[in-house]
Every structure is written in C-alpha cells, then in structure tokens.
PDB file of C-alpha atoms in Angstrom:
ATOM      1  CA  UNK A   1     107.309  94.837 116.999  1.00  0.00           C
ATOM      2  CA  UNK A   2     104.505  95.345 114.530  1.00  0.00           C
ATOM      3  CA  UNK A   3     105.944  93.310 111.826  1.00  0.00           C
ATOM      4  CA  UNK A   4     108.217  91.786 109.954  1.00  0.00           C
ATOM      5  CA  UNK A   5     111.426  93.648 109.261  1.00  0.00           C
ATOM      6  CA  UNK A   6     111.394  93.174 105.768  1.00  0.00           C
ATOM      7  CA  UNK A   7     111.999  96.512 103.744  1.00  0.00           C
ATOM      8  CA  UNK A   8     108.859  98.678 103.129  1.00  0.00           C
ATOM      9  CA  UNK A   9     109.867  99.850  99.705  1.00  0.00           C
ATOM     10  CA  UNK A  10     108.803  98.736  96.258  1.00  0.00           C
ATOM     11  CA  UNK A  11     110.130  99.329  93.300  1.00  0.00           C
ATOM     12  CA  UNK A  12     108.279 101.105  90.317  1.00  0.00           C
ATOM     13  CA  UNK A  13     108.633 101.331  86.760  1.00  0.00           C
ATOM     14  CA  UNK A  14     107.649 103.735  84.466  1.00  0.00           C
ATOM     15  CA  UNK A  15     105.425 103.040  81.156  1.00  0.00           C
ATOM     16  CA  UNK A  16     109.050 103.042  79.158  1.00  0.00           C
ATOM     17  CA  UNK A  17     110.530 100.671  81.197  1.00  0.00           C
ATOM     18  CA  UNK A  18     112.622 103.462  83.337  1.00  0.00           C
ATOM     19  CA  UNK A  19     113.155 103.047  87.563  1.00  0.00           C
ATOM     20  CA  UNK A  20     111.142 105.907  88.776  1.00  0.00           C
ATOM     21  CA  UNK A  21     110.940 105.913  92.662  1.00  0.00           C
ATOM     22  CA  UNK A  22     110.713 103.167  95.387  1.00  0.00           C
ATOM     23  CA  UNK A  23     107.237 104.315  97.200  1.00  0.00           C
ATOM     24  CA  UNK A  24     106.217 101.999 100.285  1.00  0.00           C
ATOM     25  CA  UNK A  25     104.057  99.433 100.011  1.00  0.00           C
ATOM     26  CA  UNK A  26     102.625  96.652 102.779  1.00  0.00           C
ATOM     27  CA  UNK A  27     100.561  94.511 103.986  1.00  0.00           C
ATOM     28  CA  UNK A  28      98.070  95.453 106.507  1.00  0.00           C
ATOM     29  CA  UNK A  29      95.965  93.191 108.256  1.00  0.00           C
ATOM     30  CA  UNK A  30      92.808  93.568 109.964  1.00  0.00           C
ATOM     31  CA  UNK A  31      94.382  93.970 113.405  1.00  0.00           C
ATOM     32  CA  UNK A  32      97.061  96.185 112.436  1.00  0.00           C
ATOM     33  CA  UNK A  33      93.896  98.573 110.161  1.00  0.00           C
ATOM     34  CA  UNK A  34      91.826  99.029 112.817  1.00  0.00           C
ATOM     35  CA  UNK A  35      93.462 100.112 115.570  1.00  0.00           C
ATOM     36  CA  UNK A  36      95.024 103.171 113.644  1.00  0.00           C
ATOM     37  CA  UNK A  37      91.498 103.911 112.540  1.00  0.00           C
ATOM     38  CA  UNK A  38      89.884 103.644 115.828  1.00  0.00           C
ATOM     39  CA  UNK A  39      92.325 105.113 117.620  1.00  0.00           C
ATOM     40  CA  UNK A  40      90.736 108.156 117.146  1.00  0.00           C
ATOM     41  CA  UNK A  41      87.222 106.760 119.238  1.00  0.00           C
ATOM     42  CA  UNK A  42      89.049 104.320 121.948  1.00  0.00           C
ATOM     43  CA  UNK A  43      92.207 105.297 124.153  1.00  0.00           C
ATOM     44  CA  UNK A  44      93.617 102.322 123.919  1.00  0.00           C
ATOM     45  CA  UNK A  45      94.155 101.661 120.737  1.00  0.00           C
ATOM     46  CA  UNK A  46      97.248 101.657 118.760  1.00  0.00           C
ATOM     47  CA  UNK A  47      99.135 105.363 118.374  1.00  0.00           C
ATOM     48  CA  UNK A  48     101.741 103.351 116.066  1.00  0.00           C
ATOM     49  CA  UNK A  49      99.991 101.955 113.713  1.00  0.00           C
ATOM     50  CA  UNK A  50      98.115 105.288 112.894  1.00  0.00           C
ATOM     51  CA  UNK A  51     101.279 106.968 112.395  1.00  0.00           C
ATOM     52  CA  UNK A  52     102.763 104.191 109.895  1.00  0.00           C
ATOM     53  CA  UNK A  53      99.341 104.680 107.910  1.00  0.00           C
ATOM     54  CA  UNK A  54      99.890 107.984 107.879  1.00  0.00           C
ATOM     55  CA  UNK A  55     103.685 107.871 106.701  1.00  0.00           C
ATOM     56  CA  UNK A  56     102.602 105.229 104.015  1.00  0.00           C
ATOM     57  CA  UNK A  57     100.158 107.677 102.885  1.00  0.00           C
ATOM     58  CA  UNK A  58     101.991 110.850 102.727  1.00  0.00           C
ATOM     59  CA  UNK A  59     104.735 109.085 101.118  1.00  0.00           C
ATOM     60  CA  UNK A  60     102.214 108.205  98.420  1.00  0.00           C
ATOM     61  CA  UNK A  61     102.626 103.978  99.208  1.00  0.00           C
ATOM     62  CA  UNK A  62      99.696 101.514  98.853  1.00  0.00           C
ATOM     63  CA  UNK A  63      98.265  99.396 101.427  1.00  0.00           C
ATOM     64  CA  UNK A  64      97.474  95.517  99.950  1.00  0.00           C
ATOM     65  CA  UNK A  65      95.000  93.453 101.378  1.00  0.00           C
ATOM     66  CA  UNK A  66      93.410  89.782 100.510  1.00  0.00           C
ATOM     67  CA  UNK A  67      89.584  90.164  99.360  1.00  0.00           C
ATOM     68  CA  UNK A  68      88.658  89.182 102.973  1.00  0.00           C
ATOM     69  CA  UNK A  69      90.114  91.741 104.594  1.00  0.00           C
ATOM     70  CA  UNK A  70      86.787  93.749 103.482  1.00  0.00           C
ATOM     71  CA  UNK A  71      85.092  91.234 105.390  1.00  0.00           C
ATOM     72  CA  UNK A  72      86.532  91.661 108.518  1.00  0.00           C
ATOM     73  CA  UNK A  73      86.711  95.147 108.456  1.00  0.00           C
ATOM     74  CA  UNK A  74      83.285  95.397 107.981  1.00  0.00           C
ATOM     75  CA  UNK A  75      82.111  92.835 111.228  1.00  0.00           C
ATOM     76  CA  UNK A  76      85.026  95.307 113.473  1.00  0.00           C
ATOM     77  CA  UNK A  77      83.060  98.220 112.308  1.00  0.00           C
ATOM     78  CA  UNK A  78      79.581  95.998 112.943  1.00  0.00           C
ATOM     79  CA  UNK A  79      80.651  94.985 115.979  1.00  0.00           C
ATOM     80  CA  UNK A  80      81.796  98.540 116.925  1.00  0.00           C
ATOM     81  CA  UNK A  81      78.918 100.341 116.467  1.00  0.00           C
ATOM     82  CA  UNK A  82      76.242  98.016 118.086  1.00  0.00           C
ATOM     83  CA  UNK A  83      75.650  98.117 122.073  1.00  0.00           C
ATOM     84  CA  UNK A  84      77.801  95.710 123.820  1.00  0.00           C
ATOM     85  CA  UNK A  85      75.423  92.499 125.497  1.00  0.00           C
ATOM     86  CA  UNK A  86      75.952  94.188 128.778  1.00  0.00           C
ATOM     87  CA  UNK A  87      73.452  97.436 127.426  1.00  0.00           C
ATOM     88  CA  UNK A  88      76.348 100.048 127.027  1.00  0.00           C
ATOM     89  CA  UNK A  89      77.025 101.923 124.982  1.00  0.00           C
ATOM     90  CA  UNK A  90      78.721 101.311 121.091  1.00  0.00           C
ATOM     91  CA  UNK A  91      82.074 101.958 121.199  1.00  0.00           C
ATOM     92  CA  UNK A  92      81.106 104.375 117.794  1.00  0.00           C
ATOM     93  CA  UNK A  93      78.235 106.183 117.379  1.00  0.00           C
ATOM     94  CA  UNK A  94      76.143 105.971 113.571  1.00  0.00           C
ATOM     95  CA  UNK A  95      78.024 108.762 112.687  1.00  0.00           C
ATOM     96  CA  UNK A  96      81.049 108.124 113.278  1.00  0.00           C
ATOM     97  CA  UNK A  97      80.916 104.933 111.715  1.00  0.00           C
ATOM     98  CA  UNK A  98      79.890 106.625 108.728  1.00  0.00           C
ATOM     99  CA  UNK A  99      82.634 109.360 108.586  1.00  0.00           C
ATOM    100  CA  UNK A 100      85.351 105.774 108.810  1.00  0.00           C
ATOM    101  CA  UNK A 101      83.896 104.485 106.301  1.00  0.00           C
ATOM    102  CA  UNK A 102      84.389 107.528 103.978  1.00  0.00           C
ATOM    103  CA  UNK A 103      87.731 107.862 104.945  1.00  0.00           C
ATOM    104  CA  UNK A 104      88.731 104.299 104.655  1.00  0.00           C
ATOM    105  CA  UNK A 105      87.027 104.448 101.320  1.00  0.00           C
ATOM    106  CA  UNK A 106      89.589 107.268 100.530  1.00  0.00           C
ATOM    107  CA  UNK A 107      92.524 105.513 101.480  1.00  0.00           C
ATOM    108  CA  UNK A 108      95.338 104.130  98.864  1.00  0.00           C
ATOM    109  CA  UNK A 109      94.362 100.538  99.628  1.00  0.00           C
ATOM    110  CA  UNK A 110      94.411  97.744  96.838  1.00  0.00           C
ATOM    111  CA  UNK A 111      92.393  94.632  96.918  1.00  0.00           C
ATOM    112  CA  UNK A 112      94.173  91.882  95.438  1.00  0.00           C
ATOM    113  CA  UNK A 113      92.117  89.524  92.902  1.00  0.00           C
ATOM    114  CA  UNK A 114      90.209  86.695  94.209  1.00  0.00           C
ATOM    115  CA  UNK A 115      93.148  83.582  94.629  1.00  0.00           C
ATOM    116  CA  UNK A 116      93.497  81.133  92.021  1.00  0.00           C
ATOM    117  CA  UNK A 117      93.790  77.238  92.974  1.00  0.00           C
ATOM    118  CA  UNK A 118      97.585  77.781  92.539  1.00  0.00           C
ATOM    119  CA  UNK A 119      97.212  80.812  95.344  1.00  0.00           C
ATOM    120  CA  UNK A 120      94.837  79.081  97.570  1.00  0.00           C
ATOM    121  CA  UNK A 121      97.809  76.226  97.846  1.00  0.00           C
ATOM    122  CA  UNK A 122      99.955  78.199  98.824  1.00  0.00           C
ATOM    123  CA  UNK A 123      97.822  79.864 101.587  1.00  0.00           C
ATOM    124  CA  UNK A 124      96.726  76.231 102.784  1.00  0.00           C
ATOM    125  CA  UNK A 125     100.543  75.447 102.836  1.00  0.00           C
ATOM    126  CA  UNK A 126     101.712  78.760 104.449  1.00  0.00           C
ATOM    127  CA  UNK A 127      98.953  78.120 107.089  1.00  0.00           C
ATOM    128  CA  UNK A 128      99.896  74.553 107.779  1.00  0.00           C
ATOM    129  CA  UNK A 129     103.890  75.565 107.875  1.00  0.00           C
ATOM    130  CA  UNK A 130     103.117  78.470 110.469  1.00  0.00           C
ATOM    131  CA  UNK A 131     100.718  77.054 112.714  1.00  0.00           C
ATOM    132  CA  UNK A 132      98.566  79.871 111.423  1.00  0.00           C
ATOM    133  CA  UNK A 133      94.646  79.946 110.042  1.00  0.00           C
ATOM    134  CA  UNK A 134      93.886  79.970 106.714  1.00  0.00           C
ATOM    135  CA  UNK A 135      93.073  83.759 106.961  1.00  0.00           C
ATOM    136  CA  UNK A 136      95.830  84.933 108.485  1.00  0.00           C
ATOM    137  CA  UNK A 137      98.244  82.804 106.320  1.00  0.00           C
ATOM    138  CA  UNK A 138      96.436  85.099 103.392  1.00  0.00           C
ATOM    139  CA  UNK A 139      97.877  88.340 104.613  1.00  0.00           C
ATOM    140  CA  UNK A 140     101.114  86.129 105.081  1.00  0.00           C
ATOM    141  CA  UNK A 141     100.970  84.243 101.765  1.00  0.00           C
ATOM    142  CA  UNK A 142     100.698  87.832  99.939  1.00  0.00           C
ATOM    143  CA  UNK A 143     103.739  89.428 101.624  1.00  0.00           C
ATOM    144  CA  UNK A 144     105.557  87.094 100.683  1.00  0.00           C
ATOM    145  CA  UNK A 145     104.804  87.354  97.056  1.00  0.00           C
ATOM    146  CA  UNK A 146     105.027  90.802  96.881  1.00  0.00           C
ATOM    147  CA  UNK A 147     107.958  90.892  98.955  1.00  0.00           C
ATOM    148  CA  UNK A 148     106.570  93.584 100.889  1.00  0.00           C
ATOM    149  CA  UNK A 149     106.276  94.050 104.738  1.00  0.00           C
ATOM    150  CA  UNK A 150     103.458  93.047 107.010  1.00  0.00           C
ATOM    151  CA  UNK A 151     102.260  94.315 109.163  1.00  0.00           C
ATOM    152  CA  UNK A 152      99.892  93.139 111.981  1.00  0.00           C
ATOM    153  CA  UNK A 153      99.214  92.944 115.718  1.00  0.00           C
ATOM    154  CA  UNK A 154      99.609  89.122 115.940  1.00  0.00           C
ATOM    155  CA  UNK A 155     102.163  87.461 117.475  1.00  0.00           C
ATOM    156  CA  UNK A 156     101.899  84.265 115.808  1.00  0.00           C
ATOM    157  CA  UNK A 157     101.669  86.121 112.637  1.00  0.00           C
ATOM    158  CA  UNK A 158     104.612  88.090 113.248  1.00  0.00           C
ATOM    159  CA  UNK A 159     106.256  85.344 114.080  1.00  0.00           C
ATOM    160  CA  UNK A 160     105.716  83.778 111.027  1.00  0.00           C
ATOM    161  CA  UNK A 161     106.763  86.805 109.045  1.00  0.00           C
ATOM    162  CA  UNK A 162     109.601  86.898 110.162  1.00  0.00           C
ATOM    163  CA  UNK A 163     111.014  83.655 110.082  1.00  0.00           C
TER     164      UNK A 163
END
C-alpha cells in the first residue's frame, strides 16, 4: 500500500458559497514524487505512483507539499544526475534533468506557506507520537490538516497515516 486509505477527494466551493465538485487532492512526499517521475529513466522505479499522478492530474486535483519538499526534490535530482563514486554513469543525463524539471514545474503542485510556531508544534508532536523525523512528520502533520490522503513509499510513514 502506498498510503493511507483516507479518501482522495476535497471538497470545493464556489466564489458564492455554492458546492461545485470534489476534485482530488493529496499529499505527496518526496519518495512517493520521484519514483513516478523517474520512472521514465530507471526500470525499477515505481509504475504506480506515475499512474496516480497522472489520474490526480487529469482529474484536475492538486498535489500539496511542505516548503521542504523543494529541497529534497532538488538533492534526488542532484544526486541523479552526477556520476555515482564508483565512475558510472548518472542515472540522468543534463538533459534529461532539464526536461523534469520543466515538467515538474508544470505540474498542479501547491507549496504550503512556511509553518507558524503553532504548525511547527504540531510537526514536533506528530514526529515524537509516530516515531517519525521531523520531515517526514511534515508531510504527515499536513494530511492531517487538510484531511487529505498521503501518499508515500515509507513504511513507517504509512504506518503512521494510517493509524
């Protein structure tokens, strides 16, 4: 399982205050990201998660994600593209790092505010509950308040999620 099983959906409102559609909305971590968007460049990456991005984004839904999650995207794609220590090959060429990052950049992804003190209490407190880190119990701490799903390759995060 790549998540918790909480419903995908979220509810939206119009500007008068009418229901208009649910469209699906989660929370994505790192783990979860990047092997739908390398799947494309290493065969064994995740088929699954690609084809939940893809059903998120046809079904117009938004991807949320903590400020860090920029952070670690950008060392996977780093990391990625230079040689391994060993003197192969990148696992992506220059190139096709470049063409990710235009398409992540065109993805329906929102970046949640940097946490208040309030926010960053509850993410030290999720964290300390779950056994998790303090970054992971981010991606945890905002599914829960935007009672959304999450969605990650983590066990212990899973876990977590769905208890």
């Amino acid at each position: 399982m790549a998540g918790n099983s909480k419903a995908m959906g979220h509810i939206v409102i119009d500007s008068n205050g009418n229901l208009e559609d649910s469209l699906p909305v989660a929370v994505v971590d790192t783990s979860y990201f990047m092997s739908a968007i390398l799947a494309d460049y290493t065969g064994d990456e995740s088929g699954e998660a690609q084809l939940f991005l893809q059903k998120l984004i046809e079904q117009n839904g938004q991807i949320i994600v903590p400020q860090l999650f920029w952070f670690e995207i950008g060392n996977v794609l780093l990391n990625a593209a230079k040689p391994k220590k060993d003197g192969s090959p990148a696992r992506i060429t220059k190139a096709e790092l470049d063409s990710i990052l235009i398409s992540v950049a065109q993805l329906p992804i929102y970046t949640e505010s940097q946490p208040d003190s309030e926010t960053r209490a509850r993410i030290l407190s999720v964290a300390m509950d779950s056994q998790l880190t303090y970054y992971d119990a981010a991606y945890l701490e905002l599914a829960r308040r935007k009672d959304v799903a999450l969605k990650s390759w983590d066990k212990a995060l899973q876990k977590a999620a769905d208890e």
